[in-house]
Short mmCIF file of C-alpha atoms in Angstrom, two decimals:
data_model
loop_
_atom_site.label_atom_id
_atom_site.label_comp_id
_atom_site.label_asym_id
_atom_site.label_seq_id
_atom_site.Cartn_x
_atom_site.Cartn_y
_atom_site.Cartn_z
CA MET M 13 120.10 4.78 -17.16
CA ALA M 14 118.44 6.29 -14.10
CA LYS M 15 116.85 9.71 -14.40
CA SER M 16 118.18 12.35 -12.13
CA LYS M 17 115.67 14.00 -9.77
CA ALA M 18 114.77 17.62 -10.30
CA PRO M 19 115.88 19.90 -7.51
CA PRO M 20 113.01 20.80 -5.10
CA ARG M 21 111.11 24.03 -5.82
CA PRO M 22 111.42 26.62 -3.17
CA ARG M 23 108.25 27.23 -1.07
CA THR M 24 106.56 30.60 -1.51
CA SER M 25 104.80 32.31 1.37
CA PRO M 26 101.27 33.87 0.78
CA ALA M 27 101.23 37.53 0.21
CA PRO M 28 100.47 39.37 3.35
CA THR M 29 96.82 40.63 3.63
CA THR M 30 95.90 44.15 4.60
CA PRO M 31 92.67 45.40 6.22
CA VAL M 32 91.84 47.27 3.05
CA ALA M 33 92.05 44.09 0.94
CA GLU M 34 89.91 42.15 3.38
CA ARG M 35 87.24 44.88 3.39
CA ARG M 36 87.20 44.95 -0.40
CA ARG M 37 86.77 41.19 -0.60
CA ALA M 38 83.95 41.36 1.97
CA GLU M 39 82.21 44.15 0.08
CA GLU M 40 82.56 42.22 -3.17
CA ALA M 41 81.13 39.10 -1.60
CA LEU M 42 78.27 41.16 -0.13
CA ARG M 43 77.51 42.73 -3.52
CA GLU M 44 77.50 39.31 -5.16
CA SER M 45 75.22 37.95 -2.45
CA GLU M 46 72.86 40.93 -2.74
CA ALA M 47 72.84 40.55 -6.52
CA ARG M 48 71.97 36.89 -6.26
CA TRP M 49 69.20 37.53 -3.74
CA ARG M 50 67.86 40.52 -5.69
CA SER M 51 67.80 38.44 -8.88
CA LEU M 52 65.99 35.67 -7.01
CA VAL M 53 63.48 38.05 -5.46
CA GLU M 54 62.81 40.01 -8.64
CA SER M 55 62.27 36.84 -10.70
CA ALA M 56 60.06 35.15 -8.08
CA PRO M 57 56.42 34.59 -9.17
CA ASP M 58 55.21 35.72 -5.74
CA ILE M 59 55.06 39.32 -4.57
CA ILE M 60 57.80 39.81 -1.97
CA GLY M 61 58.10 42.91 0.10
CA SER M 62 59.07 44.39 3.42
CA GLY M 63 57.67 47.18 5.47
CA ALA M 64 56.90 48.83 8.75
CA PRO M 65 54.43 47.45 11.31
CA ASP M 66 51.93 50.14 10.32
CA GLY M 67 51.81 48.72 6.77
CA THR M 68 54.15 51.21 5.08
CA ILE M 69 55.93 49.52 2.17
CA TRP M 70 59.75 49.67 2.27
CA PHE M 71 60.43 47.33 -0.63
CA ILE M 72 58.36 45.36 -3.14
CA ASN M 73 59.66 43.24 -6.00
CA GLN M 74 56.88 43.80 -8.53
CA GLY M 75 53.98 46.05 -9.29
CA VAL M 76 50.47 45.54 -7.95
CA ARG M 77 47.16 46.48 -9.59
CA GLY M 78 49.10 48.02 -12.49
CA ILE M 79 51.17 50.25 -10.19
CA PRO M 80 54.96 49.84 -10.69
CA PRO M 81 56.99 48.82 -7.61
CA GLU M 82 58.90 52.09 -7.32
CA GLU M 83 55.59 53.97 -6.94
CA LEU M 84 54.39 51.59 -4.23
CA VAL M 85 57.35 52.19 -1.95
CA GLY M 86 56.24 54.50 0.86
CA THR M 87 52.52 53.77 0.39
CA SER M 88 50.36 51.65 2.70
CA ILE M 89 49.69 47.99 1.96
CA TYR M 90 46.14 48.55 3.18
CA ASP M 91 45.45 50.73 0.14
CA LEU M 92 45.85 47.60 -2.00
CA ILE M 93 43.44 45.44 -0.01
CA ASP M 94 39.63 45.37 -0.24
CA GLN M 95 37.98 47.08 2.72
CA GLU M 96 36.39 43.90 4.16
CA TYR M 97 39.79 42.18 4.57
CA ARG M 98 41.88 45.10 5.96
CA ASP M 99 41.20 44.25 9.62
CA THR M 100 42.20 40.62 9.03
CA VAL M 101 45.54 41.62 7.48
CA ARG M 102 46.15 44.31 10.14
CA LYS M 103 45.67 41.75 12.93
CA GLY M 104 48.15 39.43 11.21
CA LEU M 105 50.82 42.14 10.91
CA GLU M 106 50.34 43.31 14.49
CA HIS M 107 50.48 39.73 15.78
CA THR M 108 53.82 39.05 14.04
CA PHE M 109 55.33 42.37 15.13
CA ARG M 110 54.21 41.84 18.74
CA THR M 111 55.14 38.15 19.14
CA GLY M 112 57.72 37.57 16.43
CA GLN M 113 55.61 34.62 15.20
CA LYS M 114 54.73 34.11 11.57
CA ALA M 115 51.12 34.63 10.44
CA ASN M 116 48.98 33.97 7.38
CA ALA M 117 46.01 35.89 6.05
CA GLU M 118 43.84 35.61 2.93
CA PHE M 119 42.36 38.64 1.20
CA SER M 120 41.33 39.93 -2.21
CA TRP M 121 41.71 43.04 -4.27
CA VAL M 122 40.17 44.29 -7.49
CA LYS M 123 42.51 44.80 -10.41
CA ARG M 124 42.28 47.72 -12.78
CA ASP M 125 40.50 45.52 -15.33
CA GLY M 126 37.76 44.81 -12.76
CA THR M 127 38.72 41.22 -12.02
CA THR M 128 39.21 40.02 -8.46
CA CYS M 129 42.56 38.65 -7.38
CA TRP M 130 42.89 36.46 -4.28
CA CYS M 131 46.14 36.26 -2.31
CA VAL M 132 47.47 34.59 0.77
CA ALA M 133 49.92 36.74 2.79
CA ARG M 134 52.68 35.00 4.76
CA VAL M 135 54.09 37.48 7.26
CA GLY M 136 57.46 37.10 9.02
CA PRO M 137 59.51 39.32 11.36
CA ILE M 138 62.66 41.33 10.49
CA GLU M 139 64.80 41.24 13.60
CA ARG M 140 67.80 43.34 14.67
CA ASP M 141 69.57 42.86 17.95
CA GLY M 142 66.76 40.56 19.08
CA GLN M 143 64.06 43.12 18.34
CA THR M 144 61.43 43.05 15.59
CA VAL M 145 62.00 46.19 13.55
CA GLY M 146 60.00 45.35 10.44
CA LEU M 147 58.03 42.75 8.59
CA THR M 148 58.48 40.66 5.46
CA VAL M 149 55.40 39.80 3.42
CA ILE M 150 55.16 37.20 0.69
CA LEU M 151 51.94 37.36 -1.35
CA SER M 152 50.97 34.26 -3.36
CA ASP M 153 48.21 34.41 -5.97
CA ILE M 154 45.54 31.85 -5.00
CA THR M 155 42.86 33.09 -7.39
CA GLU M 156 42.70 29.81 -9.28
CA ARG M 157 42.40 27.85 -6.04
CA LYS M 158 39.67 30.18 -4.80
CA CYS M 159 37.78 29.89 -8.09
CA ALA M 160 38.08 26.12 -7.89
CA GLU M 161 36.86 26.16 -4.29
CA GLU M 162 33.95 28.41 -5.24
CA ALA M 163 33.06 26.18 -8.17
CA LEU M 164 33.25 23.20 -5.85
CA ARG M 165 30.98 24.90 -3.31
CA GLU M 166 28.49 25.78 -6.03
CA SER M 167 28.65 22.23 -7.36
CA GLU M 168 28.14 20.83 -3.86
CA ALA M 169 25.24 23.23 -3.31
CA ARG M 170 23.61 22.14 -6.58
CA LEU M 171 24.22 18.51 -5.70
CA ARG M 172 22.86 18.97 -2.20
CA SER M 173 19.80 20.77 -3.58
CA THR M 174 19.27 17.93 -6.07
CA LEU M 175 19.69 15.25 -3.41
CA ASP M 176 17.44 17.09 -0.95
CA GLY M 177 14.68 17.21 -3.57
CA MET M 178 14.90 13.56 -4.59
CA LEU M 179 12.14 11.07 -3.80
CA GLU M 180 14.84 8.50 -3.11
CA GLY M 181 16.57 8.59 0.23
CA CYS M 182 20.28 9.55 0.11
CA GLN M 183 22.53 9.15 3.14
CA ILE M 184 26.24 9.01 3.86
CA ILE M 185 27.40 7.00 6.85
CA GLY M 186 30.90 7.65 8.22
CA PHE M 187 33.40 5.01 9.24
CA ASP M 188 32.33 5.54 12.85
CA TRP M 189 28.71 4.77 11.77
CA ARG M 190 27.60 8.37 12.25
CA TYR M 191 25.20 10.03 9.82
CA LEU M 192 27.21 12.56 7.83
CA TYR M 193 24.49 13.50 5.36
CA VAL M 194 20.79 12.71 5.00
CA ASN M 195 18.24 14.22 2.64
CA ASP M 196 14.58 14.90 3.39
CA ALA M 197 13.51 11.53 2.02
CA VAL M 198 15.74 9.63 4.48
CA ALA M 199 14.21 11.52 7.39
CA ARG M 200 10.75 10.81 6.02
CA HIS M 201 11.51 7.13 5.48
CA GLY M 202 12.78 6.76 9.03
CA ARG M 203 10.07 8.94 10.61
CA LYS M 204 12.85 11.07 12.09
CA THR M 205 14.02 14.65 11.73
CA LYS M 206 17.39 15.42 10.17
CA GLU M 207 18.55 16.73 13.55
CA GLU M 208 17.76 13.36 15.13
CA LEU M 209 20.01 11.65 12.57
CA LEU M 210 22.96 13.91 11.74
CA GLY M 211 25.95 13.40 14.01
CA HIS M 212 24.44 10.35 15.69
CA THR M 213 25.40 6.74 15.07
CA MET M 214 23.00 4.26 13.48
CA MET M 215 23.08 2.25 16.71
CA GLU M 216 21.99 5.30 18.72
CA VAL M 217 19.14 6.08 16.38
CA TYR M 218 18.01 2.49 15.80
CA PRO M 219 19.02 0.33 18.79
CA GLY M 220 19.62 -3.28 17.80
CA ILE M 221 20.25 -2.51 14.13
CA ASP M 222 23.77 -3.94 14.43
CA ASP M 223 22.21 -7.38 15.01
CA THR M 224 20.22 -7.35 11.74
CA GLU M 225 20.99 -8.91 8.37
CA LEU M 226 20.97 -5.42 6.85
CA PHE M 227 23.79 -4.25 9.12
CA GLY M 228 25.85 -7.25 8.04
CA TYR M 229 25.75 -6.00 4.44
CA LEU M 230 26.48 -2.43 5.60
CA ARG M 231 29.49 -3.63 7.59
CA ARG M 232 30.77 -5.68 4.63
CA CYS M 233 30.54 -2.65 2.34
CA MET M 234 32.21 -0.44 4.98
CA GLU M 235 35.10 -2.81 5.71
CA GLU M 236 35.58 -4.73 2.46
CA ARG M 237 34.32 -1.95 0.12
CA ILE M 238 31.92 -4.37 -1.60
CA PRO M 239 28.67 -2.80 -2.92
CA HIS M 240 25.35 -4.52 -2.38
CA ARG M 241 21.72 -4.16 -3.52
CA MET M 242 18.81 -5.60 -1.58
CA GLU M 243 15.18 -5.29 -0.52
CA ASN M 244 14.74 -4.67 3.19
CA GLU M 245 11.64 -4.91 5.35
CA PHE M 246 11.63 -2.28 8.11
CA THR M 247 9.34 -2.39 11.13
CA TYR M 248 8.53 0.91 12.84
CA PRO M 249 8.10 1.12 16.64
CA ASP M 250 4.29 1.10 16.20
CA GLY M 251 4.48 -2.21 14.33
CA VAL M 252 3.84 -0.80 10.85
CA LYS M 253 6.02 -2.40 8.19
CA ALA M 254 7.61 -0.71 5.18
CA TRP M 255 9.73 -2.02 2.32
CA PHE M 256 12.77 -0.32 0.79
CA VAL M 257 15.10 -1.15 -2.09
CA LEU M 258 18.60 -0.30 -0.88
CA SER M 259 21.71 0.32 -3.00
CA ILE M 260 24.81 0.37 -0.78
CA GLN M 261 28.04 1.80 -2.25
CA PRO M 262 31.47 2.50 -0.74
CA VAL M 263 32.53 6.18 -0.86
CA THR M 264 35.49 8.16 0.44
CA ASP M 265 33.78 9.14 3.68
CA GLY M 266 32.32 5.70 4.41
CA ILE M 267 29.27 4.28 2.63
CA PHE M 268 26.49 5.82 0.56
CA ILE M 269 22.98 4.37 0.78
CA LEU M 270 20.30 5.08 -1.81
CA SER M 271 16.87 3.97 -0.60
CA LEU M 272 13.62 3.75 -2.55
CA ASP M 273 10.33 3.25 -0.72
CA VAL M 274 8.54 0.37 -2.46
CA THR M 275 5.95 -0.23 0.26
CA GLU M 276 2.99 0.55 -2.02
CA ARG M 277 4.38 -1.74 -4.70
CA LYS M 278 4.91 -4.55 -2.19
CA ARG M 279 1.39 -4.10 -0.85
CA ALA M 280 0.04 -4.16 -4.39
CA GLU M 281 2.05 -7.30 -5.13
CA GLU M 282 0.77 -8.91 -1.94
CA ALA M 283 -2.81 -7.96 -2.80
CA LEU M 284 -2.26 -9.35 -6.29
CA ARG M 285 -0.89 -12.61 -4.88
CA GLU M 286 -3.86 -12.90 -2.55
CA SER M 287 -6.22 -12.13 -5.43
CA GLU M 288 -4.49 -14.68 -7.63
CA GLU M 289 -4.65 -17.23 -4.84
CA ARG M 290 -8.38 -16.62 -4.43
CA PHE M 291 -8.84 -16.86 -8.18
CA ARG M 292 -6.81 -20.05 -8.29
CA LEU M 293 -8.90 -21.58 -5.51
CA LEU M 294 -12.09 -20.61 -7.32
CA ALA M 295 -10.73 -21.85 -10.64
CA GLU M 296 -9.53 -25.14 -9.20
CA HIS M 297 -12.89 -25.84 -7.56
CA ALA M 298 -15.02 -24.59 -10.45
CA GLN M 299 -16.85 -27.10 -12.66
CA ASP M 300 -16.13 -24.97 -15.73
CA VAL M 301 -12.82 -25.27 -17.58
CA ILE M 302 -10.80 -22.07 -17.08
CA PHE M 303 -7.69 -21.47 -19.14
CA ARG M 304 -5.09 -18.96 -20.30
CA CYS M 305 -3.08 -19.58 -23.45
CA ARG M 306 -0.02 -17.53 -24.45
CA LEU M 307 -0.01 -16.66 -28.17
CA VAL M 308 3.55 -15.27 -28.40
CA GLU M 309 6.77 -17.19 -27.92
CA PRO M 310 6.90 -19.40 -26.04
CA VAL M 311 3.38 -20.32 -27.19
CA GLY M 312 1.45 -22.56 -24.84
CA TYR M 313 -1.00 -22.86 -22.00
CA GLU M 314 -0.03 -20.88 -18.92
CA TYR M 315 -2.98 -22.20 -16.94
CA MET M 316 -5.54 -24.99 -17.34
CA SER M 317 -7.93 -25.66 -14.47
CA PRO M 318 -8.27 -29.18 -13.01
CA ALA M 319 -11.91 -29.30 -14.18
CA VAL M 320 -10.70 -30.19 -17.67
CA ALA M 321 -9.92 -33.71 -16.44
CA ALA M 322 -13.49 -34.21 -15.19
CA VAL M 323 -14.97 -32.77 -18.39
CA THR M 324 -12.78 -34.42 -21.04
CA GLY M 325 -10.88 -37.14 -19.23
CA TYR M 326 -7.56 -35.52 -20.22
CA PRO M 327 -5.35 -34.10 -17.39
CA PRO M 328 -4.15 -30.46 -17.53
CA GLU M 329 -0.61 -31.70 -18.21
CA GLN M 330 -1.79 -32.94 -21.62
CA PHE M 331 -2.65 -29.37 -22.60
CA TYR M 332 0.56 -27.91 -21.13
CA ALA M 333 2.59 -30.37 -23.20
CA ASP M 334 0.77 -29.68 -26.48
CA PRO M 335 -0.42 -26.10 -27.25
CA ASP M 336 -2.60 -27.47 -30.12
CA PHE M 337 -4.30 -30.13 -28.02
CA THR M 338 -7.57 -28.18 -27.70
CA PHE M 339 -7.86 -28.04 -31.50
CA LYS M 340 -7.23 -31.77 -31.66
CA ILE M 341 -10.16 -32.63 -29.37
CA VAL M 342 -12.59 -30.35 -31.22
CA HIS M 343 -15.06 -32.40 -33.30
CA PRO M 344 -13.95 -32.42 -36.96
CA ASP M 345 -17.25 -30.84 -38.02
CA ASP M 346 -16.67 -27.91 -35.62
CA ARG M 347 -13.01 -27.18 -36.33
CA GLU M 348 -13.88 -24.57 -38.94
CA THR M 349 -16.05 -22.82 -36.33
CA PHE M 350 -13.17 -23.01 -33.85
CA GLU M 351 -10.71 -21.45 -36.30
CA ARG M 352 -13.21 -18.74 -37.26
CA MET M 353 -13.74 -17.97 -33.56
CA LEU M 354 -10.00 -17.31 -33.12
CA GLY M 355 -9.56 -15.54 -36.45
CA GLU M 356 -12.47 -13.19 -35.85
CA ARG M 357 -11.57 -12.88 -32.15
CA ARG M 358 -15.07 -13.68 -31.09
CA THR M 359 -15.69 -13.38 -27.37
CA GLY M 360 -18.59 -15.78 -27.47
CA PRO M 361 -20.51 -17.65 -26.51
CA VAL M 362 -19.40 -20.14 -29.15
CA VAL M 363 -20.83 -23.67 -29.04
CA LEU M 364 -18.50 -26.51 -30.00
CA ARG M 365 -18.30 -30.24 -29.65
CA TRP M 366 -15.33 -31.90 -27.96
CA ILE M 367 -14.31 -35.54 -28.28
CA CYS M 368 -13.48 -36.94 -24.84
CA ARG M 369 -10.80 -39.42 -23.93
CA ASP M 370 -13.38 -42.26 -23.79
CA GLY M 371 -14.53 -41.42 -27.31
CA SER M 372 -17.80 -39.76 -26.28
CA THR M 373 -18.84 -36.36 -27.61
CA ILE M 374 -19.82 -33.47 -25.38
CA TRP M 375 -21.14 -30.02 -26.08
CA VAL M 376 -19.26 -26.99 -24.66
CA GLU M 377 -20.02 -23.30 -24.63
CA GLN M 378 -16.81 -21.23 -24.80
CA ARG M 379 -16.41 -17.55 -23.89
CA ASN M 380 -13.12 -15.75 -24.60
CA THR M 381 -11.21 -12.68 -23.52
CA PHE M 382 -8.41 -11.57 -25.84
CA VAL M 383 -5.39 -10.01 -24.10
CA TYR M 384 -3.28 -7.29 -25.76
CA ASP M 385 0.03 -5.67 -24.83
CA GLU M 386 0.69 -1.93 -24.61
CA SER M 387 1.34 -1.78 -28.36
CA GLY M 388 -2.00 -3.37 -29.18
CA ASN M 389 -0.57 -6.75 -30.12
CA LEU M 390 -2.55 -9.87 -29.23
CA VAL M 391 -0.49 -11.82 -26.70
CA ALA M 392 -2.89 -14.24 -24.99
CA ILE M 393 -6.39 -15.61 -24.82
CA GLU M 394 -8.23 -16.30 -21.59
CA GLY M 395 -11.50 -18.16 -21.47
CA VAL M 396 -14.09 -20.36 -19.84
CA ALA M 397 -15.53 -23.52 -21.41
CA ARG M 398 -18.72 -24.93 -19.86
CA ASP M 399 -20.05 -28.42 -20.42
CA ILE M 400 -23.61 -27.88 -21.72
CA THR M 401 -24.22 -31.46 -22.85
CA LYS M 402 -27.10 -32.01 -20.39
CA ARG M 403 -28.64 -28.70 -21.40
CA ARG M 404 -28.35 -29.55 -25.07
CA ARG M 405 -29.96 -32.93 -24.49
CA ALA M 406 -32.78 -31.32 -22.51
CA GLU M 407 -33.23 -28.75 -25.27
CA GLU M 408 -33.30 -31.54 -27.85
CA ALA M 409 -35.92 -33.49 -25.83
CA LEU M 410 -37.96 -30.32 -25.41
CA ARG M 411 -37.71 -29.64 -29.14
CA GLN M 412 -38.91 -33.12 -29.97
CA ALA M 413 -41.81 -32.81 -27.48
CA ARG M 414 -42.73 -29.45 -28.95
CA GLU M 415 -42.67 -30.85 -32.47
CA GLU M 416 -44.84 -33.79 -31.37
CA LEU M 417 -47.30 -31.46 -29.64
CA GLU M 418 -47.46 -29.12 -32.60
CA GLY M 419 -48.09 -32.11 -34.85
CA ARG M 420 -51.10 -33.14 -32.75
CA VAL M 421 -52.38 -29.57 -32.75
CA GLU M 422 -52.18 -29.35 -36.51
CA ARG M 423 -54.17 -32.58 -36.82
CA GLN M 424 -56.83 -31.33 -34.35
CA MET M 425 -57.16 -28.02 -36.15
CA LEU M 426 -57.83 -29.84 -39.40
CA HIS M 427 -60.41 -32.06 -37.66
CA ARG M 428 -62.39 -29.54 -35.60
CA ASN M 429 -61.95 -25.90 -34.43
CA PRO M 430 -65.36 -24.51 -33.41
CA TYR M 431 -63.91 -21.65 -31.37
CA SER M 432 -61.58 -20.34 -34.09
CA LEU M 433 -58.49 -20.84 -31.90
CA THR M 434 -55.12 -19.98 -33.43
CA PHE M 435 -52.36 -22.58 -33.75
CA ARG M 436 -50.55 -21.19 -30.69
CA GLU M 437 -53.78 -21.03 -28.67
CA PHE M 438 -54.53 -24.64 -29.52
CA THR M 439 -51.03 -25.58 -28.40
CA VAL M 440 -51.46 -23.71 -25.10
CA LEU M 441 -54.90 -25.37 -24.61
CA HIS M 442 -53.28 -28.81 -24.91
CA LEU M 443 -50.87 -27.96 -22.10
CA VAL M 444 -53.58 -26.28 -19.98
CA ALA M 445 -55.63 -29.46 -20.23
CA ALA M 446 -52.54 -31.41 -19.12
CA GLY M 447 -52.44 -29.31 -15.93
CA ARG M 448 -49.34 -27.28 -16.75
CA ALA M 449 -48.77 -23.88 -15.11
CA ASP M 450 -47.94 -20.76 -17.12
CA LYS M 451 -44.19 -20.96 -16.35
CA GLU M 452 -44.06 -24.61 -17.41
CA ILE M 453 -45.90 -23.84 -20.63
CA ALA M 454 -43.58 -20.92 -21.33
CA CYS M 455 -40.50 -23.09 -20.80
CA GLU M 456 -41.79 -25.87 -23.03
CA LEU M 457 -42.86 -23.57 -25.86
CA GLY M 458 -39.92 -21.17 -25.55
CA ILE M 459 -42.09 -18.11 -24.95
CA SER M 460 -42.50 -15.79 -21.95
CA PRO M 461 -45.00 -16.45 -19.11
CA LEU M 462 -46.70 -13.13 -20.00
CA THR M 463 -47.33 -14.36 -23.54
CA VAL M 464 -48.75 -17.60 -22.14
CA HIS M 465 -51.04 -15.60 -19.85
CA LYS M 466 -52.35 -13.64 -22.86
CA HIS M 467 -52.99 -16.82 -24.82
CA VAL M 468 -54.90 -18.33 -21.88
CA GLY M 469 -57.02 -15.16 -21.66
CA ASN M 470 -57.87 -15.39 -25.37
CA ILE M 471 -58.79 -19.07 -25.00
CA LEU M 472 -61.15 -18.38 -22.07
CA GLY M 473 -62.78 -15.54 -23.98
CA LYS M 474 -63.32 -17.51 -27.16
CA MET M 475 -64.65 -20.57 -25.28
CA SER M 476 -66.68 -18.44 -22.83
CA ALA M 477 -65.03 -20.42 -20.03
CA SER M 478 -64.81 -19.06 -16.50
CA CYS M 479 -61.41 -20.58 -15.75
CA ARG M 480 -58.63 -22.61 -17.30
CA THR M 481 -59.84 -25.81 -15.67
CA GLU M 482 -63.26 -25.42 -17.30
CA ALA M 483 -61.63 -24.74 -20.66
CA GLY M 484 -59.46 -27.87 -20.39
CA VAL M 485 -62.34 -30.12 -19.31
CA ARG M 486 -64.65 -28.86 -22.07
CA ALA M 487 -61.94 -29.27 -24.69
CA LEU M 488 -61.53 -32.92 -23.72
CA ARG M 489 -65.28 -33.56 -23.45
CA GLU M 490 -66.00 -31.93 -26.78
CA GLY M 491 -63.23 -33.90 -28.49
CA LEU M 492 -61.09 -30.90 -29.33
CA LEU M 493 -58.04 -32.69 -27.90
CA ASP M 494 -56.95 -36.29 -28.45
#
């Protein structure tokens, strides 16, 4: 069953408005708007006010320096500002009033508790009928920002002072390759003044630098932000060379270069290399065996001169391969002496016998230098071993000749000694008769030439001989010598 439609409702016409009702609604809307804006202004964290161009305060939303807002109305804003900033604020207010343009100014004041408060004032015009009749001022507290800026300035000053006093060179190069910062060391390293560097490009200061290997690393750090560390040789215009260790790091402004002058170290290293080369040449052409053996891990010979091959028949490589090889070639009867030499750290000379590669035995005289580290620990032994085989054989022959001579003298003294000559004088007389000079006699008997001279004088006195030739001839003629 179909529902019947409800009859249409009659249209009602809006109630007619009157001027009084419209004014009331407008006033209500204005009050609500003023209430909203007043609530917004009064709850704002910033100080908001308005006033005359001469600085007289018409309205302010909160108290300043402990003075409530109602007491500030009618006073001058300049009374709230420190003396040194009043002209700055006055110029800002006058500029806005005169041009209608907004202006900003920073200033400070001292609170009642003695602390300083920093503000930035943003000034705007109040216009009526196209004319500026007043000013609005919004004050924002920037004390924290100012403190942070001051702390940053102090930190930068301390940092700059530290960098300026460093021995290392510190420089910042901008992305346009201009020197943004250099300390005294950089100027000294480059033989330039700071004024010759700051604000100028590297290419202006050092023409041709962009063609060097160094600049390639600088460019890579600048463009790819890849740090690099290197040693760089720098040649001054007068031809003098200097060496620097450079640490190149990317920074916000470009690149930072830390440079350390190592010229003295490089010169010392070069002098050491030259000295070592001279020593090596001397060692490699010396007939003596020169060596250095490391006694801490890894134990082994660090150097063995080529002379060891001529002396022993074993090449230096044999000793490098076996740290104990020297002990192995020491004669078995002398190994105890060898071990005592090392144990007692004897510098020498120590005489030992070595067994050569061909099985022969030689005599060596070894002198040692024991090397210690900074803590006093023995770390190495350096030494020289000299082949004294010929000398030992000569000494042995001389000893045998001396013994033979002394034997003849003893027999002659038992047979006949009319001049009461001593044993030594008889021995010297034998050699005088053989035509030997004082130095030769001294060498053969192992005494000094002066002692020989005294013995000859005694012989001449006892035999009443005028010279040594007469004494020798008479000794043979009289049968004193066989």
